Coordinates of C-alpha atoms in Angstrom, one line a residue:
M220 CA 1.3 6.1 15.8
A221 CA 5.1 5.7 16.2
N222 CA 7.7 6.3 13.5
E223 CA 11.0 4.5 12.9
F224 CA 13.5 5.5 10.3
Y225 CA 14.5 2.8 7.8
N226 CA 18.0 1.6 8.3
P227 CA 19.9 1.5 5.0
F228 CA 22.9 -0.2 6.7
L229 CA 20.7 -3.3 7.1
S230 CA 20.0 -3.4 3.4
R231 CA 20.7 -6.6 1.5
S232 CA 20.8 -7.7 -2.1
Y233 CA 17.8 -9.6 -3.5
D234 CA 17.4 -12.1 -6.3
K235 CA 14.7 -11.4 -8.8
Y236 CA 13.6 -15.0 -9.0
I237 CA 14.5 -16.4 -5.6
D238 CA 13.1 -13.5 -3.5
F239 CA 10.6 -11.8 -5.8
G240 CA 9.3 -15.0 -7.5
R241 CA 5.9 -16.3 -6.5
A242 CA 4.5 -19.8 -6.0
D243 CA 1.8 -19.1 -8.5
E244 CA 2.8 -17.1 -11.6
K245 CA -0.3 -18.0 -13.6
N246 CA -2.8 -15.4 -14.7
D247 CA -3.2 -12.7 -12.0
F248 CA -6.4 -11.3 -13.5
L249 CA -8.3 -14.5 -13.1
F250 CA -6.9 -15.1 -9.6
Y251 CA -7.8 -11.6 -8.2
F252 CA -11.3 -11.8 -9.8
S253 CA -11.9 -15.0 -7.8
Q254 CA -10.9 -13.2 -4.6
L255 CA -13.7 -10.6 -4.7
P256 CA -14.5 -8.6 -2.6
Y257 CA -11.1 -7.5 -1.2
S258 CA -12.6 -6.1 2.1
N259 CA -11.3 -9.0 4.1
I260 CA -7.6 -8.0 3.7
L261 CA -8.0 -6.0 6.9
D262 CA -10.4 -6.2 9.9
E263 CA -12.7 -3.3 10.5
A264 CA -10.6 -1.7 13.2
A265 CA -7.5 -1.7 10.9
W266 CA -9.5 -0.1 8.1
K267 CA -10.5 2.7 10.5
R268 CA -6.9 3.2 11.5
L269 CA -5.8 3.3 7.9
S270 CA -8.5 5.9 7.1
I271 CA -7.3 8.1 9.9
Y272 CA -3.7 7.8 8.6
Y273 CA -4.7 8.6 5.0
A274 CA -6.7 11.6 6.2
S275 CA -3.6 13.0 7.7
V276 CA -1.2 12.5 4.7
V277 CA -3.2 12.5 1.5
P278 CA -3.6 16.1 0.2
L279 CA -7.1 17.6 -0.5
S280 CA -5.9 19.1 -3.8
G281 CA -3.7 18.1 -6.7
N282 CA -3.2 14.7 -8.1
V283 CA -3.2 11.4 -6.1
L284 CA -2.7 7.9 -7.3
D285 CA -4.1 4.8 -5.5
L286 CA -2.1 1.7 -6.7
H287 CA -3.8 -1.7 -7.0
T288 CA -7.0 0.0 -5.9
F289 CA -10.4 -1.6 -5.5
R290 CA -13.9 -0.4 -4.4
N291 CA -12.7 1.4 -1.3
S292 CA -9.6 3.6 -1.2
S293 CA -10.1 4.4 2.5
Y294 CA -9.8 8.1 1.8
S295 CA -11.9 10.5 3.9
Q296 CA -15.2 12.2 3.1
D297 CA -13.2 15.4 2.7
H298 CA -11.3 13.8 -0.1
L299 CA -14.5 12.7 -1.8
N300 CA -15.8 16.2 -1.5
S301 CA -12.6 17.7 -2.9
V302 CA -12.9 15.3 -5.9
H303 CA -16.5 16.5 -6.6
E304 CA -15.4 20.1 -6.2
G305 CA -12.7 19.6 -8.8
V306 CA -9.7 20.5 -6.7
L307 CA -8.5 16.9 -6.2
D308 CA -8.0 14.4 -9.0
V309 CA -7.7 10.8 -7.8
F310 CA -6.4 8.2 -10.2
G311 CA -6.5 4.4 -9.7
I312 CA -4.8 1.4 -11.2
G313 CA -6.2 -2.0 -10.3
M314 CA -6.8 -5.6 -11.4
V315 CA -10.6 -5.8 -11.6
A316 CA -12.8 -3.3 -13.5
E317 CA -15.8 -4.4 -11.5
E318 CA -14.1 -3.1 -8.4
L319 CA -12.8 0.1 -9.9
V320 CA -16.2 1.2 -11.2
M321 CA -17.6 0.9 -7.6
N322 CA -15.0 3.2 -6.1
P323 CA -16.7 6.6 -5.5
L324 CA -13.5 8.4 -6.1
L325 CA -13.2 7.0 -9.6
N326 CA -16.5 5.9 -10.9
F327 CA -17.6 9.2 -12.5
W328 CA -14.2 9.7 -14.2
P329 CA -13.4 6.7 -16.4
G330 CA -10.3 8.5 -17.7
R331 CA -8.8 8.4 -14.2
W332 CA -8.7 4.6 -13.7
K333 CA -7.0 1.8 -15.6
V334 CA -7.0 -2.0 -15.3
L335 CA -3.4 -3.1 -15.3
N336 CA -1.3 -5.9 -14.0
V337 CA 1.9 -4.2 -12.7
N338 CA 3.8 -7.6 -12.9
D339 CA 3.0 -8.2 -16.6
Q340 CA 2.5 -4.8 -18.1
S341 CA 4.8 -1.8 -17.6
L342 CA 3.2 1.1 -15.9
R343 CA 4.8 3.2 -18.5
D344 CA 2.3 1.7 -20.9
S345 CA -0.5 3.5 -19.1
D346 CA -1.5 6.9 -20.6
I347 CA -2.0 8.1 -17.0
F348 CA 1.7 8.2 -16.5
H349 CA 2.3 10.2 -19.6
R350 CA -0.1 13.0 -18.7
V351 CA -0.1 13.3 -14.9
K352 CA 2.5 14.0 -12.2
F353 CA 1.4 12.9 -8.7
D354 CA 1.6 14.7 -5.4
C355 CA 0.9 11.5 -3.4
V356 CA 0.8 7.8 -4.0
T357 CA -0.9 5.2 -1.8
C358 CA -1.1 1.4 -1.9
T359 CA -3.1 -0.7 0.5
C360 CA -1.7 -4.2 1.4
T361 CA -0.8 -5.2 -2.2
V362 CA 2.8 -4.2 -2.7
I363 CA 3.9 -7.6 -1.4
Y364 CA 2.6 -9.1 -4.6
W365 CA 4.7 -7.0 -7.0
N366 CA 7.9 -7.9 -8.7
D367 CA 8.9 -4.3 -9.4
A368 CA 7.0 -1.1 -10.1
L369 CA 8.1 1.6 -7.7
S370 CA 10.8 3.2 -9.8
T371 CA 8.3 3.9 -12.6
V372 CA 5.9 5.3 -10.0
R373 CA 8.6 7.6 -8.5
K374 CA 9.3 9.0 -12.0
A375 CA 5.7 9.9 -12.3
T376 CA 5.7 11.6 -8.9
K377 CA 6.4 15.3 -8.4
K378 CA 9.5 16.4 -6.6
A379 CA 8.9 16.1 -2.8
G380 CA 5.8 13.9 -3.6
T381 CA 5.2 11.0 -1.2
I382 CA 4.4 7.3 -1.3
H383 CA 2.6 5.4 1.4
L384 CA 2.6 1.6 1.4
A385 CA 0.2 0.1 3.9
V386 CA 0.9 -3.5 5.0
T387 CA -0.3 -6.1 7.5
D388 CA 0.6 -9.7 8.2
R389 CA -2.3 -11.1 6.1
Y390 CA -1.4 -12.3 2.6
L391 CA -2.5 -14.5 -0.3
E392 CA 0.0 -17.3 0.0
T393 CA 0.4 -18.3 -3.6
K394 CA 0.7 -14.7 -4.9
V395 CA 2.9 -13.1 -2.3
V396 CA 6.6 -12.7 -3.2
N397 CA 8.8 -15.5 -1.8
F398 CA 10.8 -13.2 0.6
W399 CA 7.7 -12.1 2.3
R400 CA 6.3 -15.6 2.7
R401 CA 9.6 -17.0 4.0
N402 CA 9.9 -14.2 6.6
I403 CA 6.3 -13.8 7.7
R404 CA 7.2 -14.6 11.3
S405 CA 9.7 -11.7 11.3
M406 CA 7.8 -8.6 10.3
E407 CA 10.9 -6.6 11.1
N408 CA 12.6 -8.2 8.2
N409 CA 9.7 -7.7 5.9
L410 CA 9.3 -4.1 6.8
Q411 CA 13.0 -3.7 6.1
L412 CA 12.4 -5.3 2.7
L413 CA 9.8 -2.7 1.8
G414 CA 12.3 0.0 2.9
D415 CA 14.9 -1.6 0.6
Y416 CA 12.2 -1.7 -2.1
L417 CA 11.7 2.0 -1.9
S418 CA 15.4 2.8 -1.5
T419 CA 16.3 0.8 -4.6
A420 CA 13.7 2.6 -6.6
G421 CA 15.2 6.0 -5.6
W422 CA 12.8 7.1 -2.9
A423 CA 14.3 9.0 0.1
D424 CA 13.4 9.9 3.7
I425 CA 12.1 6.3 4.2
E426 CA 10.5 5.5 7.5
V427 CA 8.1 3.0 9.0
V428 CA 4.9 4.2 10.8
D429 CA 3.6 1.7 13.3
C430 CA -0.2 1.9 13.2
R431 CA -0.9 -1.0 15.6
V432 CA -3.5 -0.5 18.3
R433 CA -2.3 1.2 21.4
T434 CA -3.6 1.8 24.9
S435 CA -4.6 5.3 26.1
D436 CA -1.1 5.7 27.6
G437 CA 0.6 4.8 24.3
K438 CA 1.5 1.2 25.0
L439 CA 1.1 -1.4 22.2
F440 CA -2.1 -3.4 22.6
T441 CA -1.0 -6.3 20.4
D442 CA 2.2 -8.0 19.4
M443 CA 3.7 -8.0 15.8
N444 CA 1.2 -10.7 14.7
G445 CA -1.9 -8.9 16.1
R446 CA -2.3 -11.1 19.2
V447 CA -3.8 -9.0 22.0
R448 CA -1.5 -8.5 25.0
H449 CA -4.3 -7.2 27.3
P450 CA -4.7 -9.3 30.4
L451 CA -8.6 -9.4 30.3
P452 CA -9.8 -13.0 30.0
Q453 CA -12.4 -12.2 27.4
L454 CA -9.6 -10.9 25.1
D455 CA -7.4 -13.9 25.6
G456 CA -6.3 -15.3 22.2
K457 CA -8.1 -12.5 20.3
R458 CA -6.5 -10.8 17.3
M459 CA -6.5 -7.3 15.9
D460 CA -4.8 -6.9 12.5
P461 CA -1.5 -5.1 12.8
L462 CA -0.9 -2.2 10.4
W463 CA 2.2 -0.5 9.3
I464 CA 2.9 2.2 6.7
V465 CA 6.3 2.3 4.9
R466 CA 6.6 5.6 3.3
G467 CA 9.1 7.8 1.4
T468 CA 9.6 11.0 -0.5
N469 CA 10.7 11.6 -4.1
P470 CA 13.9 13.7 -4.0
D471 CA 13.7 14.5 -7.8
F472 CA 11.1 13.2 -10.3
T473 CA 13.4 13.9 -13.2
C474 CA 15.9 11.1 -12.2

C-alpha cells in the first residue's frame, strides 16, 4: 500500500446541483433494494485487500460506525470477537433493513443500526448521533452517491478519530454524483474530489492510500482502471478491481 497526501492547492469549488446532482433522484430505498445483494461492488481479491486494510486501522475497542453498511462490513474476525466480548461497539447506517440484520456485527444489537437515507434525512435525526461519539468511521464504495453527510459525521466523531472512505472505479451510473460520473476516466480527479469532500467537512490530515494489486517488488500490477499490466498472455485483458482509501482525522469534534 502506498500513501499520497491530498493536495489542498488543487481544491476547486463545486456546485451542489451541477456536481452533486444525480441522473436519478427518485426514491433511493426502492432502488437499492432492487440491487441486492451488494457483494458485486468489488471483486473477491479487492474485498480481501479491503479486509486487510480495515484490520490495520479499525480499533478493537471503543465505538465504530460503518456508513451505508450492508451484510458484510469487511471487518476481521478479531473485530467480531471484540464485539461479542463487549469491548467494541459497531454501529451501522444503511439503506436496506434486510441487509443490516444479516450483518454479524450488528444483528444481535438492534439499537446499533438504523435504516436511513443520508441524502434525504439528516444524520442528526438518528438517535445514534445523539448518544455516541465514534473513534473510527468507515464507508465502503458508497460515498460517491451522497450529496453531503461528512460534516455531521465528523461532529459525531471523537477528537483524533478517523474516517476511511473506500472507493473503486465501479459505480451505479444513475445514482452516482455527476462529478464522479463525468470524471470516471480520471480517477486522480475523483480522488481529489473525495479529499475536497473531507476537507470541506472539516477533516484534517487527509491522504489517499493506494490499495491496488502490486507485485512482490512493489510495482503496480494494474493501471488506474484495473487492467492488468503483467505481460503473461493468459492475463491479457484481464481486470482486477482497483481500490483506494481516502482518509482523514477529526481535529476537534466540538467544531
